[in-house]
Short mmCIF file of C-alpha atoms in Angstrom, two decimals:
data_model
loop_
_atom_site.label_atom_id
_atom_site.label_comp_id
_atom_site.label_asym_id
_atom_site.label_seq_id
_atom_site.Cartn_x
_atom_site.Cartn_y
_atom_site.Cartn_z
CA HIS A 1365 -25.17 -3.10 -2.06
CA ARG A 1366 -22.73 -2.64 -4.87
CA GLU A 1367 -24.26 -2.90 -8.19
CA CYS A 1368 -22.06 -5.35 -10.38
CA HIS A 1369 -21.84 -4.73 -14.29
CA LYS A 1370 -20.14 -7.84 -16.50
CA SER A 1371 -19.05 -5.80 -18.43
CA GLN A 1372 -16.22 -4.06 -16.39
CA ILE A 1373 -12.92 -5.76 -15.59
CA THR A 1374 -12.51 -9.41 -14.30
CA ASN A 1375 -8.91 -9.49 -13.85
CA ILE A 1376 -5.77 -7.41 -14.52
CA PRO A 1377 -3.96 -7.37 -17.70
CA THR A 1378 -0.83 -9.46 -18.06
CA HIS A 1379 1.08 -6.85 -20.44
CA ALA A 1380 2.56 -3.59 -19.15
CA LEU A 1381 0.22 -0.74 -18.15
CA SER A 1382 1.00 2.99 -17.55
CA ILE A 1383 -2.26 4.20 -17.50
CA MET A 1384 -3.57 6.39 -15.21
CA SER A 1385 -6.77 4.81 -13.56
CA SER A 1386 -8.28 6.82 -11.06
CA GLU A 1387 -6.00 9.68 -10.63
CA PRO A 1388 -7.25 12.91 -10.91
CA SER A 1389 -6.15 15.20 -13.86
CA SER A 1390 -3.57 18.05 -14.00
CA SER A 1391 -6.84 20.54 -13.88
CA SER A 1392 -8.32 19.06 -10.91
CA THR A 1393 -7.77 20.22 -7.50
CA ALA A 1394 -4.69 19.16 -5.07
CA LEU A 1395 -5.07 15.84 -3.23
CA PRO A 1396 -5.93 16.42 0.14
CA PRO A 1397 -3.12 15.22 2.92
CA THR A 1398 -3.59 12.03 4.28
CA GLU A 1399 -4.91 11.28 7.64
CA LEU A 1400 -2.18 9.40 9.87
CA ILE A 1401 -4.10 7.31 12.07
CA HIS A 1402 -0.67 6.38 14.20
CA LEU A 1403 -0.12 9.93 14.96
CA THR A 1404 -3.47 10.06 17.11
CA TYR A 1405 -3.36 9.27 21.05
CA GLU A 1406 -5.96 6.39 20.46
CA GLY A 1407 -4.54 5.27 17.24
CA ASN A 1408 -0.93 4.84 18.17
CA PHE A 1409 -1.36 0.92 18.20
CA GLN A 1410 -3.91 0.56 15.99
CA LEU A 1411 -3.46 -1.97 13.04
CA GLU A 1412 -6.20 -1.83 11.08
CA CYS A 1413 -8.66 0.77 9.66
CA THR A 1414 -11.14 1.60 6.73
CA ALA A 1415 -10.51 3.88 4.24
CA LYS A 1416 -11.71 5.32 1.03
CA VAL A 1417 -9.66 5.43 -2.33
CA VAL A 1418 -8.59 9.03 -3.14
CA SER A 1419 -6.33 7.96 -6.37
CA SER A 1420 -4.78 4.60 -7.61
CA ARG A 1421 -2.79 3.64 -10.59
CA LEU A 1422 -0.88 0.80 -11.95
CA ILE A 1423 2.70 0.67 -12.38
CA ASP A 1424 4.16 -0.14 -15.97
CA GLU A 1425 6.46 -2.82 -13.92
CA VAL A 1426 6.15 -6.53 -14.58
CA GLU A 1427 8.75 -8.85 -13.20
CA ASN A 1428 8.04 -11.82 -15.38
CA ASP A 1429 5.35 -12.88 -18.01
CA LYS A 1430 3.75 -15.25 -16.23
CA ASN A 1431 -0.33 -14.68 -16.39
CA ASP A 1432 -0.71 -14.90 -12.80
CA GLY A 1433 -2.90 -11.56 -12.65
CA ASN A 1434 -0.85 -9.84 -10.40
CA ARG A 1435 0.38 -6.04 -10.89
CA LYS A 1436 2.34 -3.54 -9.43
CA VAL A 1437 0.06 -0.73 -8.00
CA GLU A 1438 0.21 2.63 -5.88
CA ILE A 1439 -2.71 3.54 -4.19
CA ILE A 1440 -3.57 6.97 -2.13
CA LEU A 1441 -6.40 6.53 0.56
CA ASP A 1442 -8.08 9.43 2.88
CA THR A 1443 -6.70 7.82 5.93
CA THR A 1444 -4.34 5.01 6.75
CA ALA A 1445 -3.43 2.63 10.15
CA MET A 1446 0.24 2.38 8.12
CA HIS A 1447 3.48 4.24 9.29
CA PRO A 1448 5.29 5.63 6.30
CA GLN A 1449 9.11 5.45 5.80
CA GLY A 1450 10.68 8.26 7.50
CA GLY A 1451 11.46 9.51 10.97
CA GLY A 1452 13.84 6.99 11.57
CA GLN A 1453 11.73 4.05 11.28
CA PRO A 1454 10.87 2.07 8.18
CA THR A 1455 7.93 1.47 6.35
CA ASP A 1456 5.09 -0.79 7.74
CA ILE A 1457 3.97 -3.45 5.37
CA GLY A 1458 0.34 -5.51 5.40
CA THR A 1459 -2.25 -5.42 3.13
CA ILE A 1460 -5.26 -3.31 1.69
CA SER A 1461 -8.55 -5.37 1.05
CA ILE A 1462 -11.18 -4.60 -1.39
CA THR A 1463 -14.49 -5.50 -3.10
CA GLY A 1464 -13.98 -4.33 -6.99
CA ASP A 1465 -16.59 -2.81 -9.18
CA ASP A 1466 -16.91 -6.12 -10.66
CA CYS A 1467 -17.82 -7.75 -7.11
CA LYS A 1468 -14.50 -9.73 -7.15
CA ASP A 1469 -12.41 -9.56 -3.85
CA TYR A 1470 -8.94 -8.17 -4.54
CA VAL A 1471 -5.95 -7.52 -2.08
CA ILE A 1472 -2.95 -5.38 -2.21
CA ASN A 1473 0.17 -6.71 -0.62
CA VAL A 1474 1.89 -3.51 0.64
CA GLU A 1475 5.39 -3.64 0.65
CA ARG A 1476 6.34 0.15 0.70
CA VAL A 1477 4.62 3.39 2.18
CA ASP A 1478 5.93 6.90 1.23
CA ILE A 1479 5.09 10.18 2.64
CA ASP A 1480 5.30 13.72 0.36
CA ARG A 1481 6.52 15.97 3.18
CA SER A 1482 5.63 18.90 1.17
CA SER A 1483 2.15 17.83 0.96
CA GLY A 1484 1.30 15.48 3.67
CA ILE A 1485 0.09 12.54 0.94
CA VAL A 1486 1.04 9.13 1.72
CA THR A 1487 1.19 6.43 -1.08
CA HIS A 1488 0.89 3.06 -0.64
CA LYS A 1489 2.88 0.76 -3.02
CA GLY A 1490 2.41 -3.28 -3.48
CA THR A 1491 1.22 -5.98 -5.62
CA LEU A 1492 -2.65 -6.54 -6.16
CA SER A 1493 -3.82 -9.88 -6.82
CA CYS A 1494 -7.54 -11.26 -7.33
CA LEU A 1495 -8.84 -13.88 -4.55
CA SER A 1496 -11.77 -14.64 -6.34
CA ASP A 1497 -12.09 -17.32 -9.04
CA VAL A 1498 -11.34 -16.12 -12.70
CA LYS A 1499 -12.62 -18.51 -15.53
CA GLU A 1500 -9.76 -18.79 -18.11
CA GLU A 1501 -11.72 -17.49 -20.87
CA GLU A 1502 -12.06 -14.04 -18.52
CA LYS A 1503 -8.16 -13.88 -18.42
CA GLN A 1504 -8.02 -14.12 -22.13
CA ALA A 1505 -10.56 -11.52 -23.10
CA VAL A 1506 -8.85 -8.84 -20.31
CA ASP A 1507 -5.48 -9.71 -21.79
CA HIS A 1508 -6.35 -8.55 -25.36
CA ASP A 1509 -8.08 -5.29 -24.17
CA SER A 1510 -5.55 -2.82 -23.37
CA THR A 1511 -8.03 -0.13 -22.24
CA ASN A 1512 -9.16 -1.96 -18.80
CA LEU A 1513 -7.98 -0.10 -15.92
CA LEU A 1514 -7.92 -0.80 -12.25
CA PRO A 1515 -10.91 -2.86 -11.22
CA PHE A 1516 -11.91 -0.06 -8.48
CA GLY A 1517 -11.58 3.81 -8.13
CA ALA A 1518 -11.85 6.72 -6.22
CA GLY A 1519 -14.45 6.34 -3.35
CA SER A 1520 -14.32 2.80 -3.10
CA GLU A 1521 -13.81 1.79 0.59
CA VAL A 1522 -11.00 -0.55 1.39
CA LYS A 1523 -9.77 -2.21 4.74
CA VAL A 1524 -6.08 -1.57 5.63
CA THR A 1525 -4.41 -4.20 7.87
CA VAL A 1526 -0.73 -3.43 8.88
CA ASP A 1527 1.68 -6.66 9.84
CA PRO A 1528 1.83 -6.68 13.25
CA GLU A 1529 5.22 -8.60 13.84
CA ASN A 1530 6.98 -6.16 11.48
CA ARG A 1531 5.26 -3.32 13.24
CA ARG A 1532 6.65 -4.66 16.66
CA ILE A 1533 10.24 -5.10 15.46
CA VAL A 1534 10.86 -1.77 13.70
CA SER A 1535 9.03 -0.10 16.52
CA GLU A 1536 11.20 -1.59 19.22
CA CYS A 1537 14.46 -1.23 17.29
CA HIS A 1538 13.25 2.31 16.67
CA THR A 1539 12.84 2.97 20.50
CA ALA A 1540 16.14 0.93 21.20
CA GLY A 1541 17.92 3.36 19.09
CA HIS A 1542 16.81 6.22 21.07
CA VAL A 1543 17.80 4.63 24.41
CA LEU A 1544 20.96 3.55 23.19
CA ASP A 1545 21.53 7.39 21.93
CA ALA A 1546 20.83 8.60 25.57
CA ALA A 1547 22.94 6.17 27.18
CA MET A 1548 25.84 7.15 25.10
CA ALA A 1549 25.26 10.79 25.87
CA ARG A 1550 25.34 10.62 29.25
CA CYS A 1551 28.79 8.64 28.77
CA GLY A 1552 29.96 11.48 27.20
CA ARG A 1553 29.88 9.88 23.37
CA ILE A 1554 27.74 11.45 20.67
CA MET A 1555 26.74 9.08 18.04
CA PRO A 1556 26.33 10.56 14.71
CA PRO A 1557 22.97 10.14 12.62
CA THR A 1558 22.66 6.75 11.27
CA LYS A 1559 19.73 5.39 8.89
CA VAL A 1560 18.77 2.44 9.99
CA SER A 1561 19.18 0.69 6.51
CA ASP A 1562 23.10 1.02 7.22
CA CYS A 1563 22.64 -0.73 10.41
CA VAL A 1564 22.45 -4.93 11.16
CA PHE A 1565 20.07 -6.27 13.72
CA ILE A 1566 20.62 -9.53 15.21
CA PHE A 1567 17.52 -10.98 16.91
#
């Protein structure tokens, strides 16, 4: 069982933060590449997995001044079921669920997944919110403490869940692009490479 400490963070500060929370220092060894489950035969259609946090940080980006406890976060895991942006297919979206060191339940609504091709490291970017009830006095106490970091760190276990409808749409469009390209080639018309962002899909 996870040991809880009341002195630890109970919510996310409302002011902008740029402090690294669990990223390794520059003197530490390089991070290992992220295991991509979707590249394996068994994991091609797998939409969920458990993983461990390798690194995470709050992003110094606040869209408004509302004290809603939600913050932008980047997180690196040892493995993921999410497809990163690239290879002609848009990024997966979904959620990363985690129980913090304060024993509160958190969720990251993942909006983008990127991969560094040189290192093989995958970064998930999204909005962190607390699902547990947080008392008003706890919010105020955290709001005045600029030293608070993320309520979880390296080694924490998380659950990764891919949005199935988004995955279906982007994968079908990706496959359709290959079929269309092959059909045009058989007609003697070679289509120039085109980014998905430049296309308009009608469903």
